[in-house]
Amino acid sequence: MSPSTATVNRVGYFARFGIDEGAIRATLATALGRGAAFADLYFQHRVSHSLGLEDGAVNRASTGVELGVGVRVVQGDQTGYGYTEDLSLTSLLRTAQTAATVALGVSHHAAPIALHVAGDLPQRYRVGLPWPNVGVSDKLPLLTDVNARVFAADSRVCKVSVHFADETSVILIADSTGRLIEDTQPMTLLVLTCVAEHGGRRESNHMSIAGRSDFSFYTPERVARLVQDTVHKTMILFESSQPPAGQMPVVLAAGSSGILLHEAIGHGLEADFNRKNVSIYSDRIGKSIAKPFVNIVDDATPLHARGAINVDDEGNAAGCTHLVHEGVLETYLHDAISARHYGVEPTGNGRRESYCHAPMPRMRTTYMLPGPHARDEILASVKKGIYCENFANGQVQIGAGDFTFYVKNGWLIEDGRLTRPIKDVNLIGNGPKVLEEIDMVADDLAIDEGGWTCGKDGQSVPVSQGMPTVRVGSMTVGGRG
Amino acid sequence: MSKLRQTAERAVQLAQAAGAGAATANAFESREVSVTWRDGKLDKVADATAVGVAVELYVDGRYASVSTSDLRHEALVAFVTEAVSMTRAIAADPFRALPDPLLYAGQSAADLAIDDATYESVTATHRLEIAKELEDAARGVPGAERILSVTTSCSDSRIASHRVHSDGFSGEKCGTSFWLAAEVSVLDADGRRPEDSAYAGSRRRSALPDAAAVGREATQRTLSRLGASKGPSAVLPMVLDHRVGGRLLGHLLAPLHGAPLQQQRSFLQGRLGQQIGSPLLDFADDPLVPGGFGSRHFDGEGMAARRFPLLEQGVLRNPYLDSYYARKLGLPPTTARMSNLAWSLGNHGRDALIASLARGVLVTGLLGGNSNATTGDFSLGVQGFAIEGGRIGAPLAEMNIAGNHLTFWQHLAAVGSDPYPYSAMRTPTLLFDDVQFAGT
């Protein structure tokens, strides 16, 4: 039996800020007041904390509170957007009026009379103790312990810094179809930076682990692995050099090599670029773009992954989207606007940085499924090339298709063996060409736990990526000599 | 008293009442409006006013920095009180303190010309007209039949803030900026869809260039990318266009800041007073440039802004140091962050630098890549044009440059006369000898 709309306020968390169904209905009515077909409100309260350890002590702390609402008005593929940090009704209505100016007529669409809580969301990041209930003093030992372990691991270590962050974002989406969707999104991140000195030279490296999780994320095994990886990947730099310049075969290690997918194909499949006809992948749906053992997905479901979401920022269901199936391009990544444009269901990729921004198609957790080859077989097949195992950043030109990613650690491959460590080299290729050149895929898929952040049009969102070991027949290696 | 000043003073008082020995607060309010126009129709309008306060707390020798956009009185009281109690839980840091108040003194009285009084008179209609004009101009260029899509925008913002310190410092800032942009995609013969853009910005609306010129430039730049291909790997001279030089320069300057220097993550550590570049590498940090995007009377710690040399004839003169890392390093503070750069310019523009080369590469775009601040090694994706016989030749793409900053800047062979006007770094065109390019 459902309770009557007149007596029950279905606004949950945001009721504490004075938001009720009446305010939401009035704001939506104003947003639709100039004739637009659709409007939505995105309330967000995000509380974040961070701690920094430098020179042996946790000597800096910070907190941030973001509270506001974004009002979006959609007319066809046109968008009006405004936001306010003052949640009074007067301010909500003024913001809605501003956003409504994208439409220039009179109202044809009535605001919803009744609001309803839209279905049960999946629970991909359930937490025990929420972050706001974890005190600073409970977090301190994690940082000081990591610091001590790094110094203990190698006598060449001269400086260590540790950055710890947690946040809890509660969102409430209300739209003109009457849906109310609430989600609580936790996140935590630990970044470890290590500087070492050896033979009069210095080297540094940093690594991070991140997830939508609570403090139990920091298991002894996970923390030990971070310490070990960071120290190892710093020390090996003393023996590393930039590889030679030119075209050669490239083997990508399992894990964070998924950055290649993110840049080479992920962004190019975001449907806003294709709707505008400016992506190198425009008009390629249904076409074969890679070998039949290449399968690529963008997945909202991996439990506690940094790139997991229960629902997207437009309130649409988010599952696992197959971008490339057996080498054939299957679908773009859609938000609601592009899905309507193409006449398909949204894929749950409408995401935004915060209430300050309108959503657009964004990736979540992007990875390639395991293939038929073995890692050893792939390495053995390369006469002269490079093996890439740790990455810093990447970038892409959507239309020309050229993309890059920066390799922090790797190896030279000679006659099928890893012979000499390499460092600090940018790789550059063209997306569709590189996808065609992926000629071996191993069975060792790993989703990376690093704190990856994707930037697009001035908005940053957390993402994850993964990869099995893969061989690319040829790429340009930006080395020296 | 302004509302911003009231908010900042209230936050400092709340911090002190909660037990902070010293505190600073910076209250801000911004308005940003943008209109995006695409292929003959309005794409997006955004209009937003944001508020917030950032507070620094000094509690029993401990330090925290916090910020909130929830300025309701009870919320702010609870927020600051909790923040003070959080600060008590971390380790003491003897190097944390407000700056020496002597450094507040001596602010320039010059008008920086960064706040356009006509800001409020910009109308939605005006922005729309400019956005349309940008597109019309972009589509009016010969070769426009290859255009797939044009997206243009007209945007402006005004940011006001007031900073208050518990030791008596109080100062306000206000600045406007206005931007035009046009992005064009075209179809290449092989199905690639190269895109490029043109943009222009100014602190004052009246100083913006003609929108039509920006629109035309966007299409011309994009059409010039048609048929781009990878050139051979080679060591060649490089002309670095003034629009993109700032990114490479940023990689040189990042290790010149307090945190990397003190944390031994800087290849510039111990090199003050040493020659790290050719004698032509010569610029200062200048916060008092009229209309500069980085211009200011005081910095983020309230310290009076003054000009100081960074590189003089290739010799490293000063780091960027806030008062915290200055104390840790035992050096005098300068300022935490770059304002504007003022270069010793050459006598010739980009065309003359190109004409001086029998063979080389003109780099007009950087794509990804990175730089290792600890060692100075860098590797960056580039695109541009071959230079042959002193003239611009075929378009190049999907290439890369690599080197080490400590040798790279020694090969700076010429500095242009043309500082880039739409960035605080104001980089002129730069010519380098012996640059490693990777391609085929």
Short mmCIF file of C-alpha atoms in Angstrom, two decimals, chain A residues 204-457:
data_model
loop_
_atom_site.label_atom_id
_atom_site.label_comp_id
_atom_site.label_asym_id
_atom_site.label_seq_id
_atom_site.Cartn_x
_atom_site.Cartn_y
_atom_site.Cartn_z
CA SER A 204 61.09 9.78 -7.28
CA ASN A 205 57.90 7.97 -8.04
CA HIS A 206 54.38 7.85 -6.69
CA MET A 207 51.54 5.35 -6.73
CA SER A 208 48.01 5.41 -5.43
CA ILE A 209 45.18 3.11 -4.40
CA ALA A 210 41.56 4.21 -4.44
CA GLY A 211 38.05 2.86 -4.18
CA ARG A 212 34.47 3.57 -3.20
CA SER A 213 34.92 2.00 0.17
CA ASP A 214 35.29 2.58 3.88
CA PHE A 215 38.37 2.35 6.06
CA SER A 216 38.39 -1.47 5.73
CA PHE A 217 39.73 -0.87 2.17
CA TYR A 218 43.18 -0.45 3.74
CA THR A 219 43.89 -4.12 4.40
CA PRO A 220 47.43 -5.01 5.47
CA GLU A 221 47.97 -6.80 2.14
CA ARG A 222 46.81 -3.86 0.03
CA VAL A 223 48.89 -1.34 1.98
CA ALA A 224 51.96 -3.62 1.89
CA ARG A 225 51.59 -3.98 -1.87
CA LEU A 226 51.40 -0.19 -2.31
CA VAL A 227 54.55 0.30 -0.25
CA GLN A 228 56.43 -2.46 -2.05
CA ASP A 229 55.36 -1.32 -5.54
CA THR A 230 56.20 2.32 -4.88
CA VAL A 231 59.64 1.57 -3.44
CA HIS A 232 60.43 -0.91 -6.21
CA LYS A 233 59.25 1.40 -8.99
CA THR A 234 61.35 4.23 -7.52
CA MET A 235 64.57 2.25 -7.07
CA ILE A 236 64.47 0.71 -10.52
CA LEU A 237 64.57 4.24 -11.98
CA PHE A 238 68.28 4.40 -11.02
CA GLU A 239 68.94 1.66 -13.58
CA SER A 240 66.40 3.00 -16.13
CA SER A 241 66.84 5.25 -19.14
CA GLN A 242 64.61 6.70 -21.84
CA PRO A 243 64.25 4.17 -24.67
CA PRO A 244 65.22 4.89 -28.29
CA ALA A 245 62.90 7.00 -30.45
CA GLY A 246 60.81 5.53 -33.24
CA GLN A 247 58.18 2.97 -34.17
CA MET A 248 58.26 -0.46 -32.55
CA PRO A 249 56.03 -3.19 -31.10
CA VAL A 250 54.60 -2.34 -27.68
CA VAL A 251 53.48 -4.83 -25.04
CA LEU A 252 51.16 -3.46 -22.37
CA ALA A 253 51.19 -5.07 -18.93
CA ALA A 254 47.96 -6.26 -17.32
CA GLY A 255 46.25 -3.59 -15.17
CA SER A 256 46.64 0.16 -15.60
CA SER A 257 47.46 -0.27 -19.33
CA GLY A 258 43.71 0.17 -19.69
CA ILE A 259 44.71 3.84 -20.09
CA LEU A 260 45.21 2.90 -23.76
CA LEU A 261 41.52 1.96 -24.07
CA HIS A 262 40.46 5.09 -22.23
CA GLU A 263 42.32 7.31 -24.71
CA ALA A 264 42.34 5.28 -27.93
CA ILE A 265 38.65 4.42 -28.02
CA GLY A 266 36.76 5.35 -24.83
CA HIS A 267 36.58 9.10 -25.35
CA GLY A 268 35.93 8.68 -29.07
CA LEU A 269 32.85 6.59 -28.24
CA GLU A 270 31.31 9.18 -25.92
CA ALA A 271 28.11 9.87 -27.81
CA ASP A 272 28.17 13.65 -27.49
CA PHE A 273 31.15 13.75 -29.86
CA ASN A 274 29.41 11.37 -32.27
CA ARG A 275 26.11 13.21 -32.10
CA LYS A 276 28.10 16.27 -33.19
CA ASN A 277 29.75 14.14 -35.91
CA VAL A 278 33.24 15.11 -34.74
CA SER A 279 34.62 11.78 -33.50
CA ILE A 280 36.84 9.54 -35.58
CA TYR A 281 34.36 6.78 -34.57
CA SER A 282 31.30 8.62 -35.94
CA ASP A 283 29.42 6.27 -38.32
CA ARG A 284 31.39 3.17 -37.31
CA ILE A 285 28.77 1.35 -35.21
CA GLY A 286 28.34 -2.22 -36.44
CA LYS A 287 31.71 -2.21 -38.20
CA SER A 288 34.66 -4.42 -37.45
CA ILE A 289 37.38 -2.29 -35.90
CA ALA A 290 39.63 -4.88 -34.21
CA LYS A 291 40.59 -8.57 -34.22
CA PRO A 292 37.76 -10.94 -33.18
CA PHE A 293 39.39 -11.64 -29.79
CA VAL A 294 39.15 -7.97 -28.81
CA ASN A 295 36.24 -7.26 -26.42
CA ILE A 296 36.03 -3.91 -24.64
CA VAL A 297 33.51 -2.87 -21.98
CA ASP A 298 32.72 0.18 -19.89
CA ASP A 299 31.36 -1.15 -16.64
CA ALA A 300 29.62 0.58 -13.74
CA THR A 301 29.36 -2.60 -11.68
CA PRO A 302 32.77 -3.65 -10.24
CA LEU A 303 32.20 -3.62 -6.49
CA HIS A 304 33.94 -0.77 -4.64
CA ALA A 305 35.83 0.30 -7.78
CA ARG A 306 36.69 3.99 -8.06
CA GLY A 307 34.86 3.96 -11.39
CA ALA A 308 31.75 2.16 -10.07
CA ILE A 309 28.36 3.88 -9.80
CA ASN A 310 24.96 2.61 -8.61
CA VAL A 311 23.17 5.04 -10.89
CA ASP A 312 24.38 7.78 -13.19
CA ASP A 313 24.06 11.50 -12.45
CA GLU A 314 20.86 11.71 -14.49
CA GLY A 315 19.26 8.94 -12.45
CA ASN A 316 19.58 6.28 -15.15
CA ALA A 317 20.50 2.66 -14.51
CA ALA A 318 24.18 1.93 -15.00
CA GLY A 319 25.34 -1.56 -15.96
CA CYS A 320 28.08 -3.10 -18.06
CA THR A 321 28.17 -1.66 -21.59
CA HIS A 322 29.83 -3.66 -24.38
CA LEU A 323 31.65 -1.18 -26.59
CA VAL A 324 33.48 -3.69 -28.76
CA HIS A 325 32.19 -7.26 -29.05
CA GLU A 326 34.37 -9.76 -30.93
CA GLY A 327 36.06 -6.88 -32.74
CA VAL A 328 32.82 -5.17 -33.78
CA LEU A 329 31.86 -1.71 -32.50
CA GLU A 330 28.59 -2.20 -30.61
CA THR A 331 27.54 1.06 -29.00
CA TYR A 332 28.49 4.54 -27.92
CA LEU A 333 28.45 5.72 -24.31
CA HIS A 334 25.20 7.62 -23.85
CA ASP A 335 23.72 10.21 -21.58
CA ALA A 336 19.99 10.93 -21.81
CA ILE A 337 20.36 13.62 -24.48
CA SER A 338 22.41 11.47 -26.85
CA ALA A 339 20.24 8.39 -26.19
CA ARG A 340 17.18 10.36 -27.27
CA HIS A 341 19.08 11.64 -30.32
CA TYR A 342 19.98 8.09 -31.39
CA GLY A 343 16.67 6.54 -30.25
CA VAL A 344 18.34 4.10 -27.87
CA GLU A 345 18.25 3.43 -24.13
CA PRO A 346 20.70 5.52 -22.07
CA THR A 347 23.74 3.46 -21.06
CA GLY A 348 24.09 5.12 -17.66
CA ASN A 349 27.12 7.19 -18.64
CA GLY A 350 25.65 10.63 -17.87
CA ARG A 351 28.09 11.86 -15.23
CA ARG A 352 29.20 15.16 -13.75
CA GLU A 353 31.88 16.51 -11.46
CA SER A 354 29.41 18.16 -9.11
CA TYR A 355 26.25 20.26 -8.94
CA CYS A 356 28.25 23.03 -10.63
CA HIS A 357 28.17 21.17 -13.95
CA ALA A 358 25.70 19.66 -16.41
CA PRO A 359 26.15 15.92 -17.05
CA MET A 360 27.65 14.52 -20.25
CA PRO A 361 28.71 11.06 -21.46
CA ARG A 362 31.68 9.87 -19.40
CA MET A 363 33.46 6.58 -18.82
CA ARG A 364 33.22 4.51 -15.61
CA THR A 365 35.44 1.41 -15.45
CA THR A 366 36.85 0.67 -18.89
CA TYR A 367 38.65 -2.57 -19.62
CA MET A 368 39.37 -5.28 -22.18
CA LEU A 369 38.14 -8.81 -21.54
CA PRO A 370 40.67 -11.68 -21.43
CA GLY A 371 41.86 -13.09 -24.75
CA PRO A 372 43.32 -16.35 -26.10
CA HIS A 373 47.06 -15.73 -25.60
CA ALA A 374 49.43 -16.10 -22.65
CA ARG A 375 51.67 -13.34 -21.27
CA ASP A 376 54.86 -15.34 -21.81
CA GLU A 377 53.85 -16.14 -25.36
CA ILE A 378 53.29 -12.44 -26.06
CA LEU A 379 56.67 -11.37 -24.64
CA ALA A 380 58.44 -14.18 -26.50
CA SER A 381 56.97 -12.99 -29.80
CA VAL A 382 58.70 -9.57 -29.69
CA LYS A 383 62.17 -9.28 -31.23
CA LYS A 384 62.70 -5.63 -30.31
CA GLY A 385 60.14 -3.45 -28.56
CA ILE A 386 59.04 -2.12 -25.19
CA TYR A 387 56.96 -3.42 -22.29
CA CYS A 388 54.92 -0.76 -20.42
CA GLU A 389 53.88 -1.39 -16.83
CA ASN A 390 53.22 1.92 -15.06
CA PHE A 391 51.54 5.02 -16.42
CA ALA A 392 51.14 8.66 -15.45
CA ASN A 393 48.62 10.25 -17.81
CA GLY A 394 47.15 10.25 -21.30
CA GLN A 395 45.32 12.48 -23.76
CA VAL A 396 43.41 12.20 -27.04
CA GLN A 397 42.24 14.27 -30.01
CA ILE A 398 38.71 13.04 -30.62
CA GLY A 399 38.48 13.82 -34.31
CA ALA A 400 41.96 13.13 -35.65
CA GLY A 401 42.16 10.12 -33.34
CA ASP A 402 45.74 10.75 -32.22
CA PHE A 403 46.29 9.85 -28.58
CA THR A 404 49.17 9.59 -26.14
CA PHE A 405 49.97 7.96 -22.85
CA TYR A 406 52.97 8.52 -20.65
CA VAL A 407 54.92 5.52 -19.44
CA LYS A 408 56.63 5.99 -16.08
CA ASN A 409 58.14 2.50 -15.83
CA GLY A 410 58.75 -0.22 -18.39
CA TRP A 411 61.29 -2.49 -20.02
CA LEU A 412 63.07 -2.88 -23.30
CA ILE A 413 62.22 -6.21 -24.92
CA GLU A 414 65.03 -7.84 -26.88
CA ASP A 415 64.66 -11.28 -28.46
CA GLY A 416 61.59 -12.03 -26.39
CA ARG A 417 63.13 -11.08 -23.03
CA LEU A 418 62.87 -8.07 -20.72
CA THR A 419 66.44 -6.76 -20.80
CA ARG A 420 66.76 -3.18 -19.53
CA PRO A 421 64.36 -0.96 -17.53
CA ILE A 422 63.04 2.21 -19.20
CA LYS A 423 61.35 5.35 -17.85
CA ASP A 424 59.67 8.64 -18.71
CA VAL A 425 58.53 8.10 -22.25
CA ASN A 426 55.42 9.26 -24.05
CA LEU A 427 53.79 6.90 -26.56
CA ILE A 428 51.73 8.28 -29.40
CA GLY A 429 49.40 6.56 -31.82
CA ASN A 430 46.16 6.88 -33.73
CA GLY A 431 43.14 5.26 -32.03
CA PRO A 432 41.56 3.21 -34.84
CA LYS A 433 44.99 2.22 -36.21
CA VAL A 434 46.22 1.05 -32.82
CA LEU A 435 43.03 -0.97 -32.23
CA GLU A 436 43.63 -2.73 -35.55
CA GLU A 437 47.21 -3.34 -34.47
CA ILE A 438 46.25 -5.15 -31.24
CA ASP A 439 47.26 -8.63 -32.41
CA MET A 440 47.60 -10.58 -29.15
CA VAL A 441 45.49 -10.50 -25.95
CA ALA A 442 46.35 -12.54 -22.86
CA ASP A 443 44.10 -14.22 -20.30
CA ASP A 444 45.33 -12.21 -17.29
CA LEU A 445 42.87 -9.29 -17.01
CA ALA A 446 43.49 -7.04 -13.99
CA ILE A 447 41.44 -3.98 -12.99
CA ASP A 448 43.81 -1.34 -11.64
CA GLU A 449 43.09 0.15 -8.21
CA GLY A 450 44.89 3.45 -8.88
CA GLY A 451 43.27 6.82 -8.24
CA TRP A 452 42.54 7.67 -11.87
CA THR A 453 40.69 10.86 -12.70
CA CYS A 454 39.36 11.70 -16.15
CA GLY A 455 39.11 15.29 -17.37
CA LYS A 456 36.75 16.52 -20.12
CA ASP A 457 35.48 20.03 -20.83
#
